[in-house]
XYZ file of C-alpha atoms in Angstrom:
568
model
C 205.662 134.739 35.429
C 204.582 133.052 38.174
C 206.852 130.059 39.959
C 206.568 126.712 41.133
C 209.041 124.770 43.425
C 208.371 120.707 42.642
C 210.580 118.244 44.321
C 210.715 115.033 41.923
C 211.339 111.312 43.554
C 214.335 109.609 42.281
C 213.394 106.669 39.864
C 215.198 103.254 39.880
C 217.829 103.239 37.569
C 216.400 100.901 35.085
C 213.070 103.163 34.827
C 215.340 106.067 34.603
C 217.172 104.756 31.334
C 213.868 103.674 29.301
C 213.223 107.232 30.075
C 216.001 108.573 28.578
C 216.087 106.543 25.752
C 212.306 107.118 25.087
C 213.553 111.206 25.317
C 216.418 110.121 22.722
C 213.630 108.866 20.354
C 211.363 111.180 20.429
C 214.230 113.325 19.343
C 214.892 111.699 16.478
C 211.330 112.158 15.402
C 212.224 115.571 13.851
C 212.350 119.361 14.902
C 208.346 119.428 13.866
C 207.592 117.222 16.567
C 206.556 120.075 19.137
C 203.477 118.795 20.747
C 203.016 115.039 22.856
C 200.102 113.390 24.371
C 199.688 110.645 26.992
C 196.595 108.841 27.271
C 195.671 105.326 28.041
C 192.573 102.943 28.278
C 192.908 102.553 32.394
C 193.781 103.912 34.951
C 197.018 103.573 37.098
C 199.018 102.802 33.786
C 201.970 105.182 34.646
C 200.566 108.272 32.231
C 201.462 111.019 35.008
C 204.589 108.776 35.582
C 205.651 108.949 32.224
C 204.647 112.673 31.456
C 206.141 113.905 34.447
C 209.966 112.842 34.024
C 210.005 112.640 30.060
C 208.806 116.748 30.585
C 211.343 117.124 33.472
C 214.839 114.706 31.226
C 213.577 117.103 27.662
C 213.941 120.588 30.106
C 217.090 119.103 31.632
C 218.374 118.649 28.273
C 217.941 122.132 26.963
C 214.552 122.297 25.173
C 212.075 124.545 26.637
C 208.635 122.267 27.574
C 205.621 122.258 29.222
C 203.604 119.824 30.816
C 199.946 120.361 30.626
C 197.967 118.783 33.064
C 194.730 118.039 31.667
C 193.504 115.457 33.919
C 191.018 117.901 35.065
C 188.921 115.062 37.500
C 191.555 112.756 38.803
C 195.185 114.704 38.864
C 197.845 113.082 41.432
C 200.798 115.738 39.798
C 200.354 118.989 42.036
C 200.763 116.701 45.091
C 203.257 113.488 43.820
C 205.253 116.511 43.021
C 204.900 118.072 46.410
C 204.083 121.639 44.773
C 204.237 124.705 47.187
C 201.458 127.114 47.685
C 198.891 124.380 45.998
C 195.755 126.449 47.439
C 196.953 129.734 45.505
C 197.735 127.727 42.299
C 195.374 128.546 39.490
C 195.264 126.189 36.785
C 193.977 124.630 33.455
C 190.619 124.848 34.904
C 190.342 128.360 36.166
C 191.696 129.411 32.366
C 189.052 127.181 30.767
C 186.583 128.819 32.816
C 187.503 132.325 32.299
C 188.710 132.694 35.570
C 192.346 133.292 34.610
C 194.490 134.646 32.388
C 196.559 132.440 30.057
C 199.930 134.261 31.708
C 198.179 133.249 35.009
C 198.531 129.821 34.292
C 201.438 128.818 33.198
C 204.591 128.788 36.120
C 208.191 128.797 35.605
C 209.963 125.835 38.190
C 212.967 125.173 39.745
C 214.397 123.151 36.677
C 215.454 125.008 34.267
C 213.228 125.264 30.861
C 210.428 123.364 32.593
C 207.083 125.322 32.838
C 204.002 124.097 34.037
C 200.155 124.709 33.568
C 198.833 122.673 36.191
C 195.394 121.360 37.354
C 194.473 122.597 40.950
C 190.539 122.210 41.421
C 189.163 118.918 40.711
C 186.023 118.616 39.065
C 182.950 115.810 38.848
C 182.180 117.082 35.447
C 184.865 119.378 33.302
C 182.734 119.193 29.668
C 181.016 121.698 30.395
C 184.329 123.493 30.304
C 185.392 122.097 27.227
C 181.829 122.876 25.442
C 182.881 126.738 26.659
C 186.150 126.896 24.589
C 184.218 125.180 21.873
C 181.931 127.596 21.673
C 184.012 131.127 22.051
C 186.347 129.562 19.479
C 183.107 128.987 17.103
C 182.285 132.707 17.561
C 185.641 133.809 17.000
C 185.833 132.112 13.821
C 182.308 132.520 12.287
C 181.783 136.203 13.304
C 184.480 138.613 11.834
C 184.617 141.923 10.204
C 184.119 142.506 6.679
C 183.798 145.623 4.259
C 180.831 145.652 2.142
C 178.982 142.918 0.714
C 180.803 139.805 -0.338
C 181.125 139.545 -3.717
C 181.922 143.089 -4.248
C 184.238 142.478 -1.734
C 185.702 139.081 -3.748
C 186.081 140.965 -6.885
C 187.791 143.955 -5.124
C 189.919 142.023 -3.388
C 190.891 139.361 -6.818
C 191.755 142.657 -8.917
C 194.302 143.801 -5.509
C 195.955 140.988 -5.816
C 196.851 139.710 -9.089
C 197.749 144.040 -9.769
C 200.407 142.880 -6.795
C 201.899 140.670 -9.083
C 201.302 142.161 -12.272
C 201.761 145.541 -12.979
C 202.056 147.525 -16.019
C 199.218 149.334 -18.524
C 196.341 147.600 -17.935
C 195.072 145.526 -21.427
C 191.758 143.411 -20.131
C 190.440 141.754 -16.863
C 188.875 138.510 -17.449
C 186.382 137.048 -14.705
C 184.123 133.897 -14.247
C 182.402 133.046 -10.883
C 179.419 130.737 -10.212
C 175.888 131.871 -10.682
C 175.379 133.426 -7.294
C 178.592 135.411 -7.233
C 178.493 136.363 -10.760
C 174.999 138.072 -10.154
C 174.976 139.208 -6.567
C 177.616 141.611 -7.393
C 175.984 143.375 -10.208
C 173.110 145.472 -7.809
C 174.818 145.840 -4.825
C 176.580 148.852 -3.380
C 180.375 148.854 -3.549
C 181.519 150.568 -0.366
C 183.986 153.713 -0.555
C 182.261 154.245 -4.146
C 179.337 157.097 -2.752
C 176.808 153.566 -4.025
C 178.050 152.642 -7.431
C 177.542 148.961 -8.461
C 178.933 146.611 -11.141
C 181.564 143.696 -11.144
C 183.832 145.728 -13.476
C 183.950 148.880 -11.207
C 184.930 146.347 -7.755
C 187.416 144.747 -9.691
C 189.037 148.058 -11.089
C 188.844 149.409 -8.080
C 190.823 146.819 -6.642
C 193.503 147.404 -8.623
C 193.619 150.895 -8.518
C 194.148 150.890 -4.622
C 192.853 147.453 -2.934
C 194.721 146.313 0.167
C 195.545 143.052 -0.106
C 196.360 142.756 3.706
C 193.143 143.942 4.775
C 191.676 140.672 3.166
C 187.966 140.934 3.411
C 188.370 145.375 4.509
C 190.304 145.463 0.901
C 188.416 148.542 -0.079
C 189.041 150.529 3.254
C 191.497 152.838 1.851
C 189.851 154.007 -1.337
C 189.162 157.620 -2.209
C 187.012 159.545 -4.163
C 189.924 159.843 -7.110
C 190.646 156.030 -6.553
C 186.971 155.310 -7.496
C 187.636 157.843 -10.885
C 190.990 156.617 -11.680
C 188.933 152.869 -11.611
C 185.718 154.059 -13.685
C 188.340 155.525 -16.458
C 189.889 151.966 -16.465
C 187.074 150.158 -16.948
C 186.399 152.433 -20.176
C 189.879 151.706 -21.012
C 190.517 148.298 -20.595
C 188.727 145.499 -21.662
C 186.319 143.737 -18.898
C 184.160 140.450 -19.095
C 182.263 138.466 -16.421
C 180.529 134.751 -17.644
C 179.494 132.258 -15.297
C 180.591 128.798 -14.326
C 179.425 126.031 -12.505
C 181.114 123.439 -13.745
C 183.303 123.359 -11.032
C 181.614 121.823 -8.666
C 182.178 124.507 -5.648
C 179.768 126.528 -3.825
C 181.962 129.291 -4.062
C 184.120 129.864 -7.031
C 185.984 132.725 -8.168
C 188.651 133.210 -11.052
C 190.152 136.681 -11.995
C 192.625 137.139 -14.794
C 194.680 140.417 -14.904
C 196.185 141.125 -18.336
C 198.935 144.253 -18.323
C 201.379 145.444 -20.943
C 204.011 143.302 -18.777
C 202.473 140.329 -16.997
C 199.600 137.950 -17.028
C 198.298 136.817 -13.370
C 195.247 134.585 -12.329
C 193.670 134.328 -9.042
C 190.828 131.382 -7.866
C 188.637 131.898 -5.020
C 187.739 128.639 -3.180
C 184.637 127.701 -0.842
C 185.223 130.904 1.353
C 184.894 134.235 -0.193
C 188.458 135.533 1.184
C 190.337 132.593 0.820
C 192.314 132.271 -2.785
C 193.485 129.091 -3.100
C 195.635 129.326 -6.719
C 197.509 132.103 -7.486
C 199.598 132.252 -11.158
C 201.845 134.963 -12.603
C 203.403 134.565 -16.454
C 202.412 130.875 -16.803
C 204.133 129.732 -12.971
C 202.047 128.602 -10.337
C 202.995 130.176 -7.525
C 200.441 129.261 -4.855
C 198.132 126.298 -5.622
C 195.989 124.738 -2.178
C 193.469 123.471 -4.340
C 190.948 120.959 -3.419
C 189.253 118.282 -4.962
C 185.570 118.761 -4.783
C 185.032 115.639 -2.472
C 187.278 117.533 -0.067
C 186.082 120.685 -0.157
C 185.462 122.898 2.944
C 182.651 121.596 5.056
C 182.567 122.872 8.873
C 179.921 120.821 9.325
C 182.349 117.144 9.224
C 184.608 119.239 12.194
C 181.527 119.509 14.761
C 180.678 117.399 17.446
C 177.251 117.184 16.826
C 176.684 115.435 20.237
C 178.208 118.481 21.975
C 176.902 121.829 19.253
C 173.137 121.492 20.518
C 171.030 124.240 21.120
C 170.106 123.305 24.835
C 173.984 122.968 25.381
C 174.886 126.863 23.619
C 172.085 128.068 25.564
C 172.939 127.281 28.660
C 176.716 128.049 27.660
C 175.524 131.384 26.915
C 173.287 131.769 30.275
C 176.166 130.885 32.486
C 179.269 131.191 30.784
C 181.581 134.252 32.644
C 180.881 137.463 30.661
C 184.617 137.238 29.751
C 183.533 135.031 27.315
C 181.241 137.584 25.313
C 183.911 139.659 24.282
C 183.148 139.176 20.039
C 179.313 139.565 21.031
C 180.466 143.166 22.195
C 182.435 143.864 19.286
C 179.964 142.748 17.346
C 176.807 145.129 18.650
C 179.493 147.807 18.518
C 179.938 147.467 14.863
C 176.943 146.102 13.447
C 174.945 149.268 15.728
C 177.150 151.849 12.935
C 175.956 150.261 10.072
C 172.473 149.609 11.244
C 172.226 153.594 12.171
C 173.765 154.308 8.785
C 170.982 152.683 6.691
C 168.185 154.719 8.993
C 169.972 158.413 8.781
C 171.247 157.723 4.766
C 169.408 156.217 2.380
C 171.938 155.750 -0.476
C 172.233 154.191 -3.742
C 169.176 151.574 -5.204
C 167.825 150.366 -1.559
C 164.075 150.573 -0.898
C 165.033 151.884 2.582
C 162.911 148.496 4.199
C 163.939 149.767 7.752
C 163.803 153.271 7.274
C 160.070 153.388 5.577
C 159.099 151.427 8.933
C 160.637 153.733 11.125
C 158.708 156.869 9.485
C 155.312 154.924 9.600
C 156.299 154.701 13.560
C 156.610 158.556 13.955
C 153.666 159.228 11.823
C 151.540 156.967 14.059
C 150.450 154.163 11.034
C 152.536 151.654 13.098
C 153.190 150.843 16.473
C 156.090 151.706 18.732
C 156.007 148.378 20.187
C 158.962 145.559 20.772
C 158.798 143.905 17.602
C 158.685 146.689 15.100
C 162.246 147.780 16.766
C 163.103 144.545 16.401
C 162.349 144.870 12.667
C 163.070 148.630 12.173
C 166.842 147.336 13.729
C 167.040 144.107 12.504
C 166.848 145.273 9.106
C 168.346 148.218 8.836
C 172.027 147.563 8.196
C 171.387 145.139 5.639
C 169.190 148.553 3.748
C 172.788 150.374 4.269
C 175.233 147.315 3.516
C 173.552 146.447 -0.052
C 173.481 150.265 -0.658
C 176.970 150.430 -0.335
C 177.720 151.841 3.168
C 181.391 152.710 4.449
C 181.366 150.935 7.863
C 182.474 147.439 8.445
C 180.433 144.842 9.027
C 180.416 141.892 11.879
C 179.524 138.977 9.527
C 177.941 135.433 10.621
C 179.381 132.515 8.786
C 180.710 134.776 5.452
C 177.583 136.819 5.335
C 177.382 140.561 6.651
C 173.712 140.738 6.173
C 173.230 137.634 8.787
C 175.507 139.403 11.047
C 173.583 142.180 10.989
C 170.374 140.801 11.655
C 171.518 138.062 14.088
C 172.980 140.862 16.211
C 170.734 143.756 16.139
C 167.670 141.892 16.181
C 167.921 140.394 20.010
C 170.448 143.932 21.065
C 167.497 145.635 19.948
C 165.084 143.440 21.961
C 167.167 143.715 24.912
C 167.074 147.528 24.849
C 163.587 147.969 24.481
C 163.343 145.803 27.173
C 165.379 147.910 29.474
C 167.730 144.880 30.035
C 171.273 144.803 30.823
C 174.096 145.088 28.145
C 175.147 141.836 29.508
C 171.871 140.198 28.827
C 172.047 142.123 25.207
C 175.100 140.452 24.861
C 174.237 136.847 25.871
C 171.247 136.997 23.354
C 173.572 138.424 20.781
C 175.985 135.318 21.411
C 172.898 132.908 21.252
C 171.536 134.517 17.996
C 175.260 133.977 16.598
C 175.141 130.559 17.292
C 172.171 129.315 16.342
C 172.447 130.898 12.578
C 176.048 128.940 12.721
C 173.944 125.684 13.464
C 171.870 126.164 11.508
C 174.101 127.017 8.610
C 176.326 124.142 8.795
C 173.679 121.768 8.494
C 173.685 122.758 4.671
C 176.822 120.967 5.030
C 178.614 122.141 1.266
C 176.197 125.163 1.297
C 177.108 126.707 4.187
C 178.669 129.355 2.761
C 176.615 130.299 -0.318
C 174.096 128.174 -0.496
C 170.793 128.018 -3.089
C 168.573 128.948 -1.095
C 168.008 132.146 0.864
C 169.947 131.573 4.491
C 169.060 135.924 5.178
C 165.847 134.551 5.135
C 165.756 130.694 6.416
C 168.719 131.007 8.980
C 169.369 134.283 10.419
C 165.647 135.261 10.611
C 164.837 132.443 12.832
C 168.285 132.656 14.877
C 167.678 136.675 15.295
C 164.362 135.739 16.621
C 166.000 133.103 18.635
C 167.776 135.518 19.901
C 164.770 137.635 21.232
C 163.083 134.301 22.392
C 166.450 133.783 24.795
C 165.690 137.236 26.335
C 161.889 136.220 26.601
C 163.010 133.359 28.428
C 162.107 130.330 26.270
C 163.169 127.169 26.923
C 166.024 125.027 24.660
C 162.743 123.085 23.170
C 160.571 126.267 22.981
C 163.264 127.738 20.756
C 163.758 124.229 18.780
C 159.448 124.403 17.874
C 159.975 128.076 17.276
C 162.976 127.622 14.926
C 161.169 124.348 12.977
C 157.834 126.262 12.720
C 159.680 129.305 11.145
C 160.923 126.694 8.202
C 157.368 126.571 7.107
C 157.100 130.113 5.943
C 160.106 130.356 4.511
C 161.485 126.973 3.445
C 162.220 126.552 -0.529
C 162.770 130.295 -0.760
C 165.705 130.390 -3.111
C 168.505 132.903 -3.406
C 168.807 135.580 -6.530
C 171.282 137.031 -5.189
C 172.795 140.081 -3.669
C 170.603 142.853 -3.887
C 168.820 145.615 -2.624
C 165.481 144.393 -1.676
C 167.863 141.959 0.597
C 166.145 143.551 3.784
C 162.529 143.603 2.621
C 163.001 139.745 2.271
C 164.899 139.870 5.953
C 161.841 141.823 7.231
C 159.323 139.395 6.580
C 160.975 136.268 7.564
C 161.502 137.853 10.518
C 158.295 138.685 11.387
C 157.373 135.030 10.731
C 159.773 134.021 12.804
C 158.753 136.229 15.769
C 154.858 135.021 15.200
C 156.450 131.483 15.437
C 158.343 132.366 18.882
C 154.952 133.924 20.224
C 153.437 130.227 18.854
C 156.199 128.368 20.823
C 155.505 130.119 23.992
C 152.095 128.938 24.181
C 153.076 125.506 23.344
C 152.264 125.712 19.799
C 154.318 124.721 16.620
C 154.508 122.815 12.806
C 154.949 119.231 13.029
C 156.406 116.479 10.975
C 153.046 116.533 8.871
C 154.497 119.921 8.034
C 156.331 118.772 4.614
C 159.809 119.208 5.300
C 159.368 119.727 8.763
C 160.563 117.494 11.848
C 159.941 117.618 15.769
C 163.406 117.949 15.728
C 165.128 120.633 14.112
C 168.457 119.285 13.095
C 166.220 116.505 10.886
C 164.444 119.480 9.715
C 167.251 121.129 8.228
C 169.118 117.708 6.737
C 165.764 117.301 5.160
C 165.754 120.986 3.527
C 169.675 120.016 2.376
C 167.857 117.424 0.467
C 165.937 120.043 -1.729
C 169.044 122.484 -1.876
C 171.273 119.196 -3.342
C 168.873 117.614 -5.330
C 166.463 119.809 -6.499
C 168.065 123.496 -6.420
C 171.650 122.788 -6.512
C 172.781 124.777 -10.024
C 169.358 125.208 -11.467
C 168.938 128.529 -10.039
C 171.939 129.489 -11.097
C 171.956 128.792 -14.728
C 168.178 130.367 -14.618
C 169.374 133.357 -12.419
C 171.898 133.924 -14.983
C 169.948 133.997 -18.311
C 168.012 136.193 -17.181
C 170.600 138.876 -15.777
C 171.950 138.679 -19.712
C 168.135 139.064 -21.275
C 167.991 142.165 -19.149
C 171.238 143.384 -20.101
C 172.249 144.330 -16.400
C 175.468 142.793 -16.515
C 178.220 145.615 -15.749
């Protein structure tokens, strides 16, 4: 670790007692007190005063601190405290920027358990470095792997857990889910399984071999015997699956394991990976339900000033390539699957990408920039609702989004002969936008009524492509409320796999609509739903989703999956 030597001014006595005591106090506000912040309305109020020697008396006294400098326009502290080798010092502002490593930032001093991440350059303007952790961190969270579709996935991962608690013969496995989850799971390939389907067969094999650390990879260790030993018990036990919305949650899961020994229920909450109740023999043993008035909704956690698309596109254009690292990860990934659905067509998919491709090579089609952008943009979600092996980057809980909102612009890029840093950038922009837009369904981010494959990560794939063309923050804006218009009302059946065919054409739209935008063209606010702006676009379509759409689908969606006997 690096070291700084500070030399600190003696204080009057007097100031040097309220110190103390203020250190005594702060004491006695409990060992979960770990974190303290200074502020104040003006200036020259003492705050770097203060900080300075209540960091230096709770270091003297045997706790381990650090000061953290975040006065990243007007810091006094580097030269009040008469630091050595100032010009060599990187700080706060070199790690915001991605100039520095967090061990690169933080010094050891000459008093003992004081450590210090300083600020060393000042700056006019330091949002713009703030708006770059925003955004990395918004990546980090909303793209992630995931193994197979998601409510395969949820129904794997529900029977892995409550067999953790309860083991024994099993007797029955009980299941209801709302409407979407209840019937996306029914058509869709569950992976490790060669491209079987059904609720009954995820769940089983969950509890035949489901990793419950793996979370949302549950099914990564299954084998060919795992998937027989789980189609035996779902002949031998008892299985049901109804549906029920009554809950009030976007998302809603609840899976009841019966055995010869125990009894445990699991609920699934407004993420697909994230249980929230968890009972064994009648005893609650986890239980971070919420209300439905508090239920998860990124959208009341963004600054909406700040999570613009003029201000992620010019983080993206200039932010250090450091930055990109999950945009890497994710064309690394999401390329596997994407190549998977083109080389092997499995299980019920109508092969959307693949049947483009061969029209290609037998000259029916052209080889041109947007049919890769299609043929690649589609692809993975052909091999993802077929059932394919490989793991999936998702976008905000969906692996189909990630796979569009990624390959779409890396495909662009390549046929473009661009740089994988460009490739990247776009990748990072495409990611971003589908967030945005996403979290302006507010409660239906995550699941919501309508199709998002179709309404968000069509248009932010094509954004994507429209970064690499060069478009400008408005351009992109027109392009993405013009692509509403096609597309806008379209609801969601469910998982299944004519997912990409749906993906395809949206896409397309949304690529005409980019081509519109760059010649100054675009829908307007006579447009039904449609706004200049497309934030009041999408509040507008939330309208329809809440009080037109919100359930009704469902309950339809559902009736008919019974009529047709395809429940399984």
């Amino acid at each position: 670790m690096n070291e700084l030597n500070l030399v600190f001014p003696d204080l009057p006595y007097a100031v040097e007692e309220a110190m103390n005591r203020l250190r005594i106090n702060i004491k006695f506000c409990g060992k979960n007190t770990r974190k303290i912040l200074l502020t104040s309305c003006m200036p020259n109020e003492g705050k770097s005063t203060v900080s300075t020697y209540l960091w230096k008396m709770l270091a003297e006294a045997g706790f381990p601190t650090v000061l953290v400098d975040v006065d990243l326009r007007k810091s006094v502290l580097m030269k009040r405290l008469q630091a050595d080798a100032e010009k060599e010092t990187k700080g706060l502002n070199h790690y915001l920027s991605g100039l520095a490593e967090y061990d690169e930032v933080v010094y050891k001093t000459n008093i003992d358990n004081a450590y210090i991440v300083p600020c060393t350059q000042l700056l006019e303007n330091p949002s713009p470095l703030l708006e770059d952790v925003r955004f990395r961190e918004l990546l980090d969270k909303e793209a992630s792997p995931a193994l197979g579709c998601t409510e395969p996935m949820m129904f794997a991962l529900g029977g892995a857990i409550t067999r953790k608690y309860a083991p024994g013969k099993v007797l029955r496995v009980d299941m209801v889910g709302c409407g979407l989850m209840v019937t996306g799971v029914q058509a869709v390939g569950i992976p490790k399984t060669g491209g079987k389907t059904g609720a009954f067969l995820a769940a089983a094999v969950g509890i035949v071999n489901g990793d419950v650390d793996a979370c949302k990879e549950v099914l990564r260790n299954v084998t060919p015997e795992d998937v027989k030993s789980a189609e035996e018990l779902v002949k031998s036990a008892t299985f049901t699956l109804d549906m029920d919305n009554s809950t009030g949650k976007q998302v809603y899961f609840k899976l009841t394991l019966t055995t010869d020994q125990h009894v445990a229920t699991v609920i699934f909450e407004d993420e697909h990976h994230t249980w929230t109740y968890l009972e064994v023999d009648g005893e609650v043993v986890v239980d971070n339900r919420r209300p439905v008035g508090e239920m998860l909704i990124p959208a009341n956690d963004i600054d909406w000033n700040e999570f613009t698309i003029e201000n992620a596109y010019n983080w993206c254009k200039t932010a250090p390539i450091s930055e990109f690292g999950r945009a890497k990860e994710a064309v690394e990934m999401n390329y596997i699957v994407a190549k998977d659905g083109l080389e092997n067509p499995r299980g019920m998919g109508i092969q959307t990408a693949k049947v483009l491709q061969d029209n290609v090579k037998s000259g029916f089609v052209a080889d041109d920039e947007i049919t890769e952008v299609l043929i690649w943009g589609t692809a993975g979600a052909d091999a993802r609702m077929g059932g394919s092996d490989y793991p999936t980057m998702v976008s905000t809980a969906s692996g189909n989004q990630g796979l569009m909102v990624v390959m779409g612009p890396w495909a662009s890029a390549k046929y473009r002969k661009m740089s994988d840093e460009d490739g990247y950038r776009a990748v990072a922009f495409a990611l971003l936008m589908n967030t945005y837009m996403k979290y302006l369904s507010k409660e239906y981010v995550y699941m919501p009524p309508t199709c998002s494959c179709a309404t968000t990560s069509a248009p932010a794939a094509a954004a994507g492509v429209a970064f690499l063309h060069g478009l400008t923050p408005q351009q992109i804006n027109d392009m993405l409320c013009t692509s509403q218009v096609q597309m806008c009302g379209v609801v969601c059946d469910g998982a299944k796999p004519s997912c990409a065919f749906r993906m395809f054409v949206a896409l397309f739209g949304a690529l005409e609509a980019m081509m519109m935008a760059e010649k100054g063209i675009r829908a307007t606010n006579v447009e039904g739903f449609v706004h200049d702006d497309l934030k009041v676009t999408l509040e507008n379509i939330y309208r329809l989703q809440h009080d037109v759409l919100h359930n009704k689908v469902d309950a339809i969606l559902w009736d008919i999956v019974k009529e047709q006997k395809t429940i399984h």
